[in-house]
Amino acid sequence: MSSKNNQKEKQEYPFTFRVLPETLQSPFKELFPSYPEGLVQSQPGNFVYHPLYSPNADEFYNFPIRKDDVWIRTFPRSGTTWTSELTWLIMNDCNFEEANKVPLTIRSPNLDTCYATNLQSMASQGFSSTVPTLEKIGDLPSPRVLKSHLAAYLLPPDLLDTCKVIYVARNPKDTLVSFYYFHHMVKFFQFTGTLEQFAEYFIQNKLMWTPYFDTVLDAWANRNHPNMLFLFFEDMKKDIRKEIRKMCSFLNKRLTDEQIERLVEHVKVDNFAKNKSVNLTMEIESGLINEGHSFVRKGKTGDWKNHFSTELNRRIDEWIETNLAGSDLKFVTELADQD
Ligand SMILES: Nc1ncnc2c1ncn2[C@@H]1O[C@H](COP(=O)(O)OS(=O)(=O)O)[C@@H](OP(=O)(O)O)[C@H]1O
């Protein structure tokens, strides 16, 4: 089905959102001076969100999906961009010409921002070309490659039974560090505190898109679903060819060895960082992102070691252990060989 924004019966929405009181008060207000109002949390589920992003969160739940959509799901800073560029290229027979011409934010939009009133108001100030609106997503030809950082329970309940979903997980330590830099990079977030302060909010689930473990554990529990491909950032770092082959097989696509080599070259971190189609050049130029930051920062596994104090590492290890109790999910937090 390739119809546009359609005509699905609205389902009763099982969530309410409550304001997180501490995000309206000091010190949160000073640490995140750009947040115009407090964060909200879903009930049930405890997923944290900014109200400007989802005035009507039930719209995500009722979002019209298509059978041939491919969805990339991640916690932010876990390899979303890397994976969606690869997926888009695999799905589009390695059309590098198109990929280099049209920003990834248009080719593979993020559902989470398509109702974002703060971005939409920027659109009226000239920042319109890459803002993913519901209409633009509806206009995309099938098969679409869409993405979201939302917890599975906020997305259409039939998503996994209907569409192929690639979930990418990154070890929580590097995710935390990258998320911290992201909060310096994006003007709307503009964190002004220390990594320790940031980490406390992160593990107490007081930041947007937390709880980290909700999203990843739910996907891990569904890793054997025929429509789910569960990938690790660290495996992609270790052997990208192997992960590309997994993706091709999952997506029922055949690429030649030559095409795979071209893909590998295309997503090498240095090339990726320079690639204007993925590195958010337009967002930087239009003021969404603070200058001096690179969206593709280091792209390494184990960078947390350059940032964590012994005490912070102990706190984080404890948090990971508590959350992984009873799960066989294991993360790799350092790699011997990587570029
Ligand atoms: N091609 C490639 N190779 C290796 N690493 C890469 C690549 N592309 C993005 N990255 C790194 O992924 C981190 C950004 O993750 P996301 O794309 O999920 O960010 S976002 O949620 O969409 O903002 C961010 O990680 P850090 O460098 O640790 O901050 C990026 O550098």
GROMACS .gro file of C-alpha atoms and ligand atoms in nm:
model
  370
    1MET     CA    1   0.000   0.000   0.000
    2SER     CA    2   0.149   0.330  -0.098
    3SER     CA    3  -0.134   0.564  -0.016
    4LYS     CA    4  -0.061   0.890   0.162
    5ASN     CA    5  -0.159   0.998   0.511
    6ASN     CA    6  -0.444   0.771   0.546
    7GLN     CA    7  -0.742   0.674   0.688
    8LYS     CA    8  -0.667   0.439   0.969
    9GLU     CA    9  -0.928   0.415   1.243
   10LYS     CA   10  -0.798   0.598   1.549
   11GLN     CA   11  -0.733   0.358   1.832
   12GLU     CA   12  -0.802   0.445   2.191
   13TYR     CA   13  -0.482   0.587   2.334
   14PRO     CA   14  -0.370   0.409   2.649
   15PHE     CA   15  -0.128   0.678   2.777
   16THR     CA   16  -0.140   1.001   2.965
   17PHE     CA   17   0.155   1.237   3.009
   18ARG     CA   18   0.245   1.398   3.338
   19VAL     CA   19   0.489   1.683   3.381
   20LEU     CA   20   0.812   1.586   3.558
   21PRO     CA   21   0.808   1.847   3.837
   22GLU     CA   22   1.186   1.855   3.883
   23THR     CA   23   1.229   1.964   3.521
   24LEU     CA   24   1.035   2.283   3.600
   25GLN     CA   25   1.259   2.370   3.892
   26SER     CA   26   1.614   2.457   3.986
   27PRO     CA   27   1.875   2.321   3.913
   28PHE     CA   28   1.722   2.161   3.601
   29LYS     CA   29   1.604   2.498   3.469
   30GLU     CA   30   1.954   2.645   3.489
   31LEU     CA   31   2.120   2.333   3.351
   32PHE     CA   32   1.885   2.322   3.051
   33PRO     CA   33   1.809   2.691   2.993
   34SER     CA   34   1.671   2.635   2.642
   35TYR     CA   35   1.385   2.412   2.746
   36PRO     CA   36   1.086   2.647   2.735
   37GLU     CA   37   0.878   2.417   2.958
   38GLY     CA   38   0.920   2.101   3.159
   39LEU     CA   39   0.952   1.750   3.028
   40VAL     CA   40   0.663   1.509   3.038
   41GLN     CA   41   0.657   1.139   3.113
   42SER     CA   42   0.420   0.877   2.978
   43GLN     CA   43   0.195   0.687   3.214
   44PRO     CA   44   0.233   0.395   3.199
   45GLY     CA   45   0.581   0.339   3.062
   46ASN     CA   46   0.769   0.640   3.203
   47PHE     CA   47   0.900   0.746   2.864
   48VAL     CA   48   1.024   1.106   2.882
   49TYR     CA   49   0.940   1.354   2.615
   50HIS     CA   50   0.926   1.725   2.548
   51PRO     CA   51   0.570   1.850   2.503
   52LEU     CA   52   0.675   2.067   2.209
   53TYR     CA   53   0.762   1.750   2.023
   54SER     CA   54   0.434   1.578   2.078
   55PRO     CA   55   0.137   1.804   2.139
   56ASN     CA   56  -0.078   1.501   2.057
   57ALA     CA   57   0.134   1.198   2.136
   58ASP     CA   58  -0.147   0.969   2.025
   59GLU     CA   59  -0.056   1.068   1.671
   60PHE     CA   60   0.259   0.854   1.692
   61TYR     CA   61   0.050   0.562   1.808
   62ASN     CA   62  -0.192   0.610   1.523
   63PHE     CA   63   0.071   0.696   1.264
   64PRO     CA   64  -0.025   0.536   0.930
   65ILE     CA   65   0.236   0.272   0.860
   66ARG     CA   66   0.279   0.085   0.533
   67LYS     CA   67   0.354  -0.285   0.500
   68ASP     CA   68   0.674  -0.218   0.309
   69ASP     CA   69   0.810   0.048   0.546
   70VAL     CA   70   1.147  -0.024   0.701
   71TRP     CA   71   1.190   0.127   1.045
   72ILE     CA   72   1.516   0.207   1.220
   73ARG     CA   73   1.468   0.215   1.595
   74THR     CA   74   1.733   0.328   1.841
   75PHE     CA   75   1.802   0.514   2.157
   76PRO     CA   76   1.952   0.846   2.036
   77ARG     CA   77   2.325   0.848   1.959
   78SER     CA   78   2.341   0.476   1.898
   79GLY     CA   79   2.414   0.473   1.525
   80THR     CA   80   2.077   0.586   1.389
   81THR     CA   81   2.222   0.795   1.106
   82TRP     CA   82   2.483   0.539   1.008
   83THR     CA   83   2.223   0.261   0.994
   84SER     CA   84   1.956   0.461   0.818
   85GLU     CA   85   2.199   0.573   0.546
   86LEU     CA   86   2.302   0.211   0.491
   87THR     CA   87   1.941   0.094   0.494
   88TRP     CA   88   1.828   0.363   0.253
   89LEU     CA   89   2.111   0.279   0.012
   90ILE     CA   90   2.046  -0.095   0.034
   91MET     CA   91   1.674  -0.042  -0.025
   92ASN     CA   92   1.745   0.193  -0.316
   93ASP     CA   93   1.994  -0.025  -0.504
   94CYS     CA   94   2.290   0.185  -0.398
   95ASN     CA   95   2.167   0.505  -0.556
   96PHE     CA   96   2.463   0.710  -0.431
   97GLU     CA   97   2.382   0.996  -0.663
   98GLU     CA   98   2.045   1.052  -0.494
   99ALA     CA   99   2.191   0.986  -0.149
  100ASN     CA  100   2.457   1.252  -0.201
  101LYS     CA  101   2.205   1.502  -0.333
  102VAL     CA  102   1.909   1.472  -0.097
  103PRO     CA  103   1.965   1.509   0.280
  104LEU     CA  104   1.908   1.192   0.479
  105THR     CA  105   1.664   1.380   0.702
  106ILE     CA  106   1.438   1.400   0.395
  107ARG     CA  107   1.505   1.054   0.250
  108SER     CA  108   1.475   0.883   0.588
  109PRO     CA  109   1.284   1.113   0.823
  110ASN     CA  110   1.253   1.081   1.197
  111LEU     CA  111   0.894   1.036   1.304
  112ASP     CA  112   0.961   1.192   1.645
  113THR     CA  113   1.005   1.539   1.498
  114CYS     CA  114   0.722   1.541   1.247
  115TYR     CA  115   0.478   1.693   1.494
  116ALA     CA  116   0.739   1.912   1.664
  117THR     CA  117   0.596   2.257   1.706
  118ASN     CA  118   0.937   2.406   1.785
  119LEU     CA  119   1.078   2.280   1.455
  120GLN     CA  120   0.766   2.373   1.266
  121SER     CA  121   0.795   2.727   1.396
  122MET     CA  122   1.155   2.732   1.275
  123ALA     CA  123   1.020   2.624   0.938
  124SER     CA  124   0.835   2.953   0.916
  125GLN     CA  125   1.168   3.127   0.970
  126GLY     CA  126   1.326   2.964   0.669
  127PHE     CA  127   1.426   2.630   0.816
  128SER     CA  128   1.178   2.438   0.612
  129SER     CA  129   1.358   2.208   0.378
  130THR     CA  130   1.458   1.930   0.614
  131VAL     CA  131   1.183   1.946   0.876
  132PRO     CA  132   0.999   1.616   0.851
  133THR     CA  133   0.630   1.696   0.860
  134LEU     CA  134   0.360   1.434   0.860
  135GLU     CA  135   0.269   1.542   0.509
  136LYS     CA  136   0.625   1.503   0.381
  137ILE     CA  137   0.647   1.156   0.534
  138GLY     CA  138   0.314   1.067   0.374
  139ASP     CA  139   0.442   1.189   0.036
  140LEU     CA  140   0.749   0.964   0.039
  141PRO     CA  141   0.735   0.685  -0.216
  142SER     CA  142   0.734   0.327  -0.091
  143PRO     CA  143   0.932   0.160   0.044
  144ARG     CA  144   1.003   0.424   0.304
  145VAL     CA  145   1.293   0.410   0.549
  146LEU     CA  146   1.167   0.578   0.865
  147LYS     CA  147   1.317   0.610   1.208
  148SER     CA  148   1.223   0.677   1.565
  149HIS     CA  149   1.375   0.695   1.911
  150LEU     CA  150   1.039   0.642   2.076
  151ALA     CA  151   0.979   0.346   2.302
  152ALA     CA  152   0.797   0.069   2.116
  153TYR     CA  153   0.485   0.115   2.326
  154LEU     CA  154   0.433   0.471   2.197
  155LEU     CA  155   0.459   0.363   1.833
  156PRO     CA  156   0.183   0.193   1.632
  157PRO     CA  157   0.106  -0.129   1.819
  158ASP     CA  158   0.109  -0.332   1.496
  159LEU     CA  159   0.447  -0.195   1.380
  160LEU     CA  160   0.655  -0.509   1.428
  161ASP     CA  161   0.390  -0.739   1.286
  162THR     CA  162   0.352  -0.513   0.983
  163CYS     CA  163   0.694  -0.367   0.895
  164LYS     CA  164   1.057  -0.468   0.903
  165VAL     CA  165   1.233  -0.308   1.200
  166ILE     CA  166   1.608  -0.269   1.248
  167TYR     CA  167   1.698  -0.196   1.606
  168VAL     CA  168   2.049  -0.066   1.674
  169ALA     CA  169   2.185  -0.079   2.027
  170ARG     CA  170   2.500   0.091   2.151
  171ASN     CA  171   2.666   0.025   2.483
  172PRO     CA  172   2.520   0.263   2.741
  173LYS     CA  173   2.854   0.418   2.840
  174ASP     CA  174   2.942   0.548   2.494
  175THR     CA  175   2.577   0.635   2.434
  176LEU     CA  176   2.580   0.848   2.746
  177VAL     CA  177   2.894   1.037   2.642
  178SER     CA  178   2.765   1.093   2.291
  179PHE     CA  179   2.425   1.200   2.426
  180TYR     CA  180   2.601   1.447   2.656
  181TYR     CA  181   2.779   1.607   2.359
  182PHE     CA  182   2.454   1.604   2.166
  183HIS     CA  183   2.303   1.813   2.447
  184HIS     CA  184   2.575   2.069   2.391
  185MET     CA  185   2.536   2.056   2.018
  186VAL     CA  186   2.163   2.110   1.970
  187LYS     CA  187   2.044   2.463   2.050
  188PHE     CA  188   1.715   2.336   2.194
  189PHE     CA  189   1.892   2.129   2.457
  190GLN     CA  190   2.192   2.343   2.545
  191PHE     CA  191   2.309   2.158   2.856
  192THR     CA  192   2.537   2.372   3.073
  193GLY     CA  193   2.644   2.131   3.348
  194THR     CA  194   2.902   1.859   3.400
  195LEU     CA  195   2.903   1.503   3.268
  196GLU     CA  196   2.839   1.380   3.624
  197GLN     CA  197   2.526   1.595   3.652
  198PHE     CA  198   2.413   1.485   3.309
  199ALA     CA  199   2.471   1.119   3.393
  200GLU     CA  200   2.257   1.149   3.707
  201TYR     CA  201   1.962   1.282   3.505
  202PHE     CA  202   2.025   1.012   3.245
  203ILE     CA  203   2.015   0.720   3.485
  204GLN     CA  204   1.725   0.866   3.681
  205ASN     CA  205   1.526   0.885   3.355
  206LYS     CA  206   1.483   1.263   3.359
  207LEU     CA  207   1.607   1.329   3.006
  208MET     CA  208   1.428   1.316   2.675
  209TRP     CA  209   1.399   0.967   2.526
  210THR     CA  210   1.485   0.794   2.854
  211PRO     CA  211   1.455   0.533   3.004
  212TYR     CA  212   1.746   0.399   2.800
  213PHE     CA  213   1.679   0.040   2.907
  214ASP     CA  214   1.307   0.039   2.822
  215THR     CA  215   1.374   0.081   2.455
  216VAL     CA  216   1.667  -0.155   2.427
  217LEU     CA  217   1.528  -0.436   2.643
  218ASP     CA  218   1.197  -0.438   2.465
  219ALA     CA  219   1.373  -0.469   2.129
  220TRP     CA  220   1.607  -0.737   2.266
  221ALA     CA  221   1.306  -0.937   2.383
  222ASN     CA  222   1.178  -0.926   2.025
  223ARG     CA  223   1.512  -0.997   1.858
  224ASN     CA  224   1.393  -1.329   1.714
  225HIS     CA  225   1.076  -1.187   1.563
  226PRO     CA  226   1.099  -1.246   1.186
  227ASN     CA  227   1.048  -0.874   1.123
  228MET     CA  228   1.323  -0.767   1.364
  229LEU     CA  229   1.694  -0.731   1.296
  230PHE     CA  230   1.881  -0.646   1.615
  231LEU     CA  231   2.223  -0.489   1.552
  232PHE     CA  232   2.495  -0.356   1.777
  233PHE     CA  233   2.693  -0.040   1.704
  234GLU     CA  234   3.001  -0.225   1.828
  235ASP     CA  235   2.954  -0.507   1.575
  236MET     CA  236   2.923  -0.247   1.301
  237LYS     CA  237   3.253  -0.096   1.417
  238LYS     CA  238   3.417  -0.438   1.427
  239ASP     CA  239   3.303  -0.579   1.094
  240ILE     CA  240   3.081  -0.352   0.887
  241ARG     CA  241   3.078  -0.589   0.587
  242LYS     CA  242   2.930  -0.865   0.798
  243GLU     CA  243   2.658  -0.633   0.933
  244ILE     CA  244   2.582  -0.500   0.584
  245ARG     CA  245   2.537  -0.859   0.464
  246LYS     CA  246   2.302  -0.926   0.755
  247MET     CA  247   2.103  -0.616   0.661
  248CYS     CA  248   2.085  -0.722   0.294
  249SER     CA  249   1.963  -1.066   0.386
  250PHE     CA  250   1.703  -0.923   0.626
  251LEU     CA  251   1.584  -0.675   0.365
  252ASN     CA  252   1.585  -0.938   0.087
  253LYS     CA  253   1.829  -0.739  -0.120
  254ARG     CA  254   2.128  -0.866  -0.314
  255LEU     CA  255   2.428  -0.640  -0.354
  256THR     CA  256   2.743  -0.715  -0.549
  257ASP     CA  257   3.076  -0.727  -0.368
  258GLU     CA  258   3.163  -0.405  -0.547
  259GLN     CA  259   2.848  -0.234  -0.417
  260ILE     CA  260   2.925  -0.351  -0.065
  261GLU     CA  261   3.277  -0.212  -0.090
  262ARG     CA  262   3.138   0.119  -0.207
  263LEU     CA  263   2.898   0.124   0.087
  264VAL     CA  264   3.181   0.049   0.329
  265GLU     CA  265   3.380   0.341   0.189
  266HIS     CA  266   3.075   0.569   0.192
  267VAL     CA  267   3.009   0.517   0.564
  268LYS     CA  268   3.370   0.526   0.685
  269VAL     CA  269   3.354   0.767   0.972
  270ASP     CA  270   3.581   1.030   0.810
  271ASN     CA  271   3.384   1.024   0.487
  272PHE     CA  272   3.059   1.030   0.678
  273ALA     CA  273   3.165   1.332   0.881
  274LYS     CA  274   3.236   1.523   0.558
  275ASN     CA  275   2.917   1.410   0.384
  276LYS     CA  276   2.683   1.710   0.371
  277SER     CA  277   2.389   1.485   0.304
  278VAL     CA  278   2.417   1.322   0.645
  279ASN     CA  279   2.618   1.558   0.864
  280LEU     CA  280   2.336   1.808   0.921
  281THR     CA  281   2.513   2.091   0.738
  282MET     CA  282   2.175   2.252   0.668
  283GLU     CA  283   2.076   2.235   1.032
  284ILE     CA  284   2.407   2.399   1.130
  285GLU     CA  285   2.359   2.670   0.868
  286SER     CA  286   2.005   2.738   0.984
  287GLY     CA  287   2.105   2.765   1.347
  288LEU     CA  288   1.957   2.448   1.496
  289ILE     CA  289   2.302   2.323   1.585
  290ASN     CA  290   2.568   2.521   1.764
  291GLU     CA  291   2.875   2.583   1.557
  292GLY     CA  292   3.194   2.402   1.654
  293HIS     CA  293   3.016   2.070   1.704
  294SER     CA  294   3.020   1.780   1.467
  295PHE     CA  295   2.718   1.553   1.442
  296VAL     CA  296   2.951   1.269   1.351
  297ARG     CA  297   3.185   1.323   1.643
  298LYS     CA  298   3.435   1.037   1.695
  299GLY     CA  299   3.235   0.728   1.606
  300LYS     CA  300   3.444   0.509   1.837
  301THR     CA  301   3.377   0.240   2.090
  302GLY     CA  302   3.527   0.303   2.432
  303ASP     CA  303   3.539   0.684   2.423
  304TRP     CA  304   3.369   0.677   2.766
  305LYS     CA  305   3.712   0.589   2.908
  306ASN     CA  306   3.831   0.937   2.820
  307HIS     CA  307   3.543   1.088   3.015
  308PHE     CA  308   3.438   0.875   3.312
  309SER     CA  309   3.591   0.918   3.655
  310THR     CA  310   3.630   0.600   3.862
  311GLU     CA  311   3.329   0.703   4.069
  312LEU     CA  312   3.111   0.774   3.766
  313ASN     CA  313   3.211   0.440   3.616
  314ARG     CA  314   3.110   0.266   3.939
  315ARG     CA  315   2.771   0.440   3.937
  316ILE     CA  316   2.709   0.349   3.576
  317ASP     CA  317   2.821  -0.013   3.621
  318GLU     CA  318   2.581  -0.043   3.912
  319TRP     CA  319   2.298   0.105   3.706
  320ILE     CA  320   2.371  -0.129   3.414
  321GLU     CA  321   2.387  -0.432   3.641
  322THR     CA  322   2.054  -0.347   3.806
  323ASN     CA  323   1.882  -0.296   3.474
  324LEU     CA  324   2.025  -0.605   3.308
  325ALA     CA  325   1.946  -0.837   3.598
  326GLY     CA  326   1.759  -1.132   3.454
  327SER     CA  327   1.849  -1.044   3.094
  328ASP     CA  328   2.107  -1.214   2.872
  329LEU     CA  329   2.176  -0.887   2.688
  330LYS     CA  330   2.547  -0.806   2.704
  331PHE     CA  331   2.726  -0.497   2.582
  332VAL     CA  332   3.076  -0.457   2.447
  333THR     CA  333   3.228  -0.140   2.591
  334GLU     CA  334   3.568  -0.144   2.424
  335LEU     CA  335   3.716  -0.270   2.101
  336ALA     CA  336   4.075  -0.364   2.032
  337ASP     CA  337   4.077  -0.288   1.660
  338GLN     CA  338   3.896   0.004   1.508
  339ASP     CA  339   3.979   0.291   1.278
  340LIG     N1  340   2.961   0.609   0.984
  340LIG     C1  341   2.980   0.607   1.115
  340LIG     N2  342   3.074   0.528   1.170
  340LIG     C2  343   3.093   0.526   1.305
  340LIG     N3  344   3.022   0.604   1.393
  340LIG     C3  345   2.929   0.684   1.342
  340LIG     C4  346   2.902   0.690   1.202
  340LIG     N4  347   2.804   0.780   1.183
  340LIG     C5  348   2.769   0.828   1.304
  340LIG     N5  349   2.846   0.771   1.399
  340LIG     C6  350   2.841   0.800   1.542
  340LIG     O1  351   2.711   0.769   1.594
  340LIG     C7  352   2.678   0.865   1.695
  340LIG     C8  353   2.554   0.941   1.652
  340LIG     O2  354   2.447   0.850   1.664
  340LIG     P1  355   2.305   0.876   1.599
  340LIG     O3  356   2.319   0.886   1.453
  340LIG     O4  357   2.216   0.772   1.655
  340LIG     O5  358   2.266   1.018   1.658
  340LIG     S1  359   2.119   1.081   1.661
  340LIG     O6  360   2.043   1.015   1.764
  340LIG     O7  361   2.060   1.065   1.529
  340LIG     O8  362   2.143   1.223   1.697
  340LIG     C9  363   2.798   0.957   1.709
  340LIG     O9  364   2.881   0.896   1.809
  340LIG     P2  365   2.996   0.976   1.890
  340LIG    O10  366   3.103   1.006   1.792
  340LIG    O11  367   3.042   0.879   1.995
  340LIG    O12  368   2.933   1.098   1.949
  340LIG    C10  369   2.856   0.948   1.570
  340LIG    O13  370   2.990   0.987   1.560
   0.00000   0.00000   0.00000
